[in-house]
mmCIF file of C-alpha atoms in Angstrom:
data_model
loop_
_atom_site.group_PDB
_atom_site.id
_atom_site.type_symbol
_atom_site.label_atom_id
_atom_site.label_comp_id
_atom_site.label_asym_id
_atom_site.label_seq_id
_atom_site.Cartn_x
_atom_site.Cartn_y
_atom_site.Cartn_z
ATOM 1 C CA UNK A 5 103.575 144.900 111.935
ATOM 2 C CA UNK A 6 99.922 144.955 110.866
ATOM 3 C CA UNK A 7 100.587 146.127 107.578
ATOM 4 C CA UNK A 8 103.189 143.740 106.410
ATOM 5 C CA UNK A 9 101.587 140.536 104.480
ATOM 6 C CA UNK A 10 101.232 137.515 106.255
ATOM 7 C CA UNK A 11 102.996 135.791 103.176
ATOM 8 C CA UNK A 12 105.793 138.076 103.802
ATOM 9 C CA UNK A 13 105.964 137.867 107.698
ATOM 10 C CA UNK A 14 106.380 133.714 107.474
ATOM 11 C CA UNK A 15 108.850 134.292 104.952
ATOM 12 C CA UNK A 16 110.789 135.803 106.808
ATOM 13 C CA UNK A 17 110.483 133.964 109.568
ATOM 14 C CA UNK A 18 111.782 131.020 107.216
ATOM 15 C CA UNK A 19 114.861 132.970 106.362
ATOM 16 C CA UNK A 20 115.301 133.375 109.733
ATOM 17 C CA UNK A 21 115.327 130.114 110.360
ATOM 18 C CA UNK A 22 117.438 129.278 107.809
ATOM 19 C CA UNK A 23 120.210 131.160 108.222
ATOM 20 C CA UNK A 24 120.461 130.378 111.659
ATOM 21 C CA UNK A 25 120.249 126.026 111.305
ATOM 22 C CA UNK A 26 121.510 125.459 107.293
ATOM 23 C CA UNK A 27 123.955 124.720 108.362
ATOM 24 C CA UNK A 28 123.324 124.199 111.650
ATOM 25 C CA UNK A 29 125.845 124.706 114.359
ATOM 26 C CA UNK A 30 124.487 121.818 117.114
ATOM 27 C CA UNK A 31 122.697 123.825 119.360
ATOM 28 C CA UNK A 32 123.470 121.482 122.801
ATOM 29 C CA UNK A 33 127.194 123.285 122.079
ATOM 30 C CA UNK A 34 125.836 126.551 123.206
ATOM 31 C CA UNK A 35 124.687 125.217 126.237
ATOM 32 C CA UNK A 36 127.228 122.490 126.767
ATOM 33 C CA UNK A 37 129.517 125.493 129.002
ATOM 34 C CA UNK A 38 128.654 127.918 130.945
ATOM 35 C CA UNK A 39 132.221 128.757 130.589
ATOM 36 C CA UNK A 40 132.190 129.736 127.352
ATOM 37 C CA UNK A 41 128.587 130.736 126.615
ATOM 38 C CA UNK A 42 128.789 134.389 126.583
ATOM 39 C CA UNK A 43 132.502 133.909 124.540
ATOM 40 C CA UNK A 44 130.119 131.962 121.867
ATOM 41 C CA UNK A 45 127.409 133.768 121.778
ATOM 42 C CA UNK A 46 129.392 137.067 120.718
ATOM 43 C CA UNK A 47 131.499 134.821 118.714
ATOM 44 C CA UNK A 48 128.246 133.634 116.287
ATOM 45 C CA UNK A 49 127.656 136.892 115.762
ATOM 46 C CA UNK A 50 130.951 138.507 114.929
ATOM 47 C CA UNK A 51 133.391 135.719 113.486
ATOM 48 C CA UNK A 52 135.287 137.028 110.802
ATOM 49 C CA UNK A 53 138.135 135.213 108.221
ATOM 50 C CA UNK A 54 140.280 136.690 110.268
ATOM 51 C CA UNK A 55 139.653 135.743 113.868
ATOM 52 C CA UNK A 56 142.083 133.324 115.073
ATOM 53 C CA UNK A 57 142.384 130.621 117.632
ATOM 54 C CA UNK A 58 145.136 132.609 118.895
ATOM 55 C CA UNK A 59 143.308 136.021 119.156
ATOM 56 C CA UNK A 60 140.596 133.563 121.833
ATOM 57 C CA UNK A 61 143.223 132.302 123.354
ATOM 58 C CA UNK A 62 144.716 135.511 124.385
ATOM 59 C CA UNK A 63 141.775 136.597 125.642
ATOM 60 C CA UNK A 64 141.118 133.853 128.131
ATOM 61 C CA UNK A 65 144.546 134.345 129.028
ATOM 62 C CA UNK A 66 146.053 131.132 127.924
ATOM 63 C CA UNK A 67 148.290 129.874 125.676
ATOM 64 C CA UNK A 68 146.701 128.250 122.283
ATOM 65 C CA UNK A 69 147.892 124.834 123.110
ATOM 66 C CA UNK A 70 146.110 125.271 126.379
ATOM 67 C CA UNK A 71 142.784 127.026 125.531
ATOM 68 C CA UNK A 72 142.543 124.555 122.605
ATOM 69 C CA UNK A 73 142.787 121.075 124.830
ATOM 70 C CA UNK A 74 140.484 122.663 127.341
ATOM 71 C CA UNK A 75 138.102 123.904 124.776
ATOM 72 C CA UNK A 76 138.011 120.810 122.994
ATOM 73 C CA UNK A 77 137.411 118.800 126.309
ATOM 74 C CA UNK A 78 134.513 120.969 127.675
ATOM 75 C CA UNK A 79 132.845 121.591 124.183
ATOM 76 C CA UNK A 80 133.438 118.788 122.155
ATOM 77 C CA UNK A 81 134.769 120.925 119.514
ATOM 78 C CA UNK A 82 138.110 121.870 118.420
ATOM 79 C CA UNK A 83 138.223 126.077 118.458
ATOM 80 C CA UNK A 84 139.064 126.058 114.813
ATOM 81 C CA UNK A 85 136.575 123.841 114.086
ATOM 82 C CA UNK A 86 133.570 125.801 115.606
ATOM 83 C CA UNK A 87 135.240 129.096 114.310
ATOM 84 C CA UNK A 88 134.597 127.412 110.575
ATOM 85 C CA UNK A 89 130.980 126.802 111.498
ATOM 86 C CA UNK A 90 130.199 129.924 112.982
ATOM 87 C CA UNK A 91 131.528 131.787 109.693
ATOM 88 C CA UNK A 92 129.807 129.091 107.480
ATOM 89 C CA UNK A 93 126.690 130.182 109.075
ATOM 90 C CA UNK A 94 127.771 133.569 108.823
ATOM 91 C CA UNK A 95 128.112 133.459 105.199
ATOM 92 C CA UNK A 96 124.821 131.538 104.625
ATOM 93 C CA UNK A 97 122.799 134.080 107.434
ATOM 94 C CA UNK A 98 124.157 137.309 105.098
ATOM 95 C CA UNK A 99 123.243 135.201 101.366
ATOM 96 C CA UNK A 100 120.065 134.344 102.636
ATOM 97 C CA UNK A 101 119.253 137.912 104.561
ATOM 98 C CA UNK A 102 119.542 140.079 101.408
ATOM 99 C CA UNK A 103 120.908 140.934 98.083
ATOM 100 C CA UNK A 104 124.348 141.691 99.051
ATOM 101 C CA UNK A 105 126.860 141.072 96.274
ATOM 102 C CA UNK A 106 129.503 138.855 97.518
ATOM 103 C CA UNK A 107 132.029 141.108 97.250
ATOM 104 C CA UNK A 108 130.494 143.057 99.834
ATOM 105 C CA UNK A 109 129.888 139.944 101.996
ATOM 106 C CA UNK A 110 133.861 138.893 101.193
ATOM 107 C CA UNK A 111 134.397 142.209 102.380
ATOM 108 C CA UNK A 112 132.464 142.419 105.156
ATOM 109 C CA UNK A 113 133.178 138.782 106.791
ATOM 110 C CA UNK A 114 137.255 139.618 106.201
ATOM 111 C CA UNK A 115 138.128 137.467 102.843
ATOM 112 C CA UNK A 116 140.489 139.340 100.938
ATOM 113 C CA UNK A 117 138.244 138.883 97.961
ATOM 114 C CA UNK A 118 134.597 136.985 96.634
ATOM 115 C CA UNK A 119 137.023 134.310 95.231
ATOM 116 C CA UNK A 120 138.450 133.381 98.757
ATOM 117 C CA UNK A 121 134.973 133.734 99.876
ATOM 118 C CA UNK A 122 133.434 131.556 97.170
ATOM 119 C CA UNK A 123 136.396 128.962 97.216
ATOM 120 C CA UNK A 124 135.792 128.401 100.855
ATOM 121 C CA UNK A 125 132.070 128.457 101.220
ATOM 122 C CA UNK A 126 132.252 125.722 98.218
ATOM 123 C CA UNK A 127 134.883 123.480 100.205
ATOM 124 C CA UNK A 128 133.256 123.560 103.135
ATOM 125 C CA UNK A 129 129.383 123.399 101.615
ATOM 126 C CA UNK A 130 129.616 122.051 98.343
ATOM 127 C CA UNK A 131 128.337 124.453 96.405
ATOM 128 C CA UNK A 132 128.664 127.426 95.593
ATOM 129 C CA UNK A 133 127.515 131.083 97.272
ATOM 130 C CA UNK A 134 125.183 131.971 94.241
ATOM 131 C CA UNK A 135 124.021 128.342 93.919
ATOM 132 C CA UNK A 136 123.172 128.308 97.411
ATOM 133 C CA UNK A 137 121.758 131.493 97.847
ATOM 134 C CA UNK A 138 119.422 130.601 94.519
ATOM 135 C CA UNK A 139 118.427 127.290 95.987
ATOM 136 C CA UNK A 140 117.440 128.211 99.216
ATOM 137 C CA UNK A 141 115.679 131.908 98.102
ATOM 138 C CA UNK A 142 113.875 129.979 95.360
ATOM 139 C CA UNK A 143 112.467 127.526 98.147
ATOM 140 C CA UNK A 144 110.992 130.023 100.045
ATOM 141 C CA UNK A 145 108.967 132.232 97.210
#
């Protein structure tokens, strides 16, 4: 709204951006299937620790050996592979949106703690949550 600083209003914007493409998940994916667009697009939104290439493959009705060959084949990416990016950018979208302490965010995403969180985010980024969440805030003020 009016009222709101411009400063403020393109930060935000940046964090917006941010979260959504660092890291990015290749955006031709979500338009690579019709097939499976409406399955992603919930999926980038509500990925959890916990969801399993099983748990998809029940719900398309096939068997995991199945829905992962045919997945593979029409997205170019292996189930369990894009179910580690989505909750990479996840992790970064909720470090970057707020103030959250990772616990909360462990919690939240289905980690059984901020280690498992932290441990994971690191193997998978590099660096850790607070480092990232310091580099990328500090960027943007």
């Amino acid at each position: 709204p009016a009222t709101i600083p411009i400063n403020c209003r393109i930060r935000a914007v940046i964090l917006e951006f941010c979260a959504d493409y660092i890291p990015a998940v290749d955006q031709r994916l979500l338009a690579s299937s019709e097939r499976y667009h409406d399955m992603l697009m919930h999926l980038r939104k509500t990925v959890t620790a916990r969801t399993t290439v099983m748990e998809l493959a029940a719900k398309w009705g096939m068997r995991p050996d199945v829905f992962t060959r045919s997945f593979h084949r029409d997205i170019g990416y292996s189930p369990s592979g894009l179910l580690k990016q989505f909750l990479i950018q996840r992790i970064s979208r909720n470090l970057l949106g707020g103030d959250a302490p990772l616990k909360v965010i462990a919690e939240d995403l289905g980690f059984c703690s901020e280690y498992h969180l932290s441990a994971y985010f690191k193997r998978q980024i590099g660096m850790a949550p607070g480092q990232y969440r310091r580099h990328f805030l500090n960027k943007t003020r």
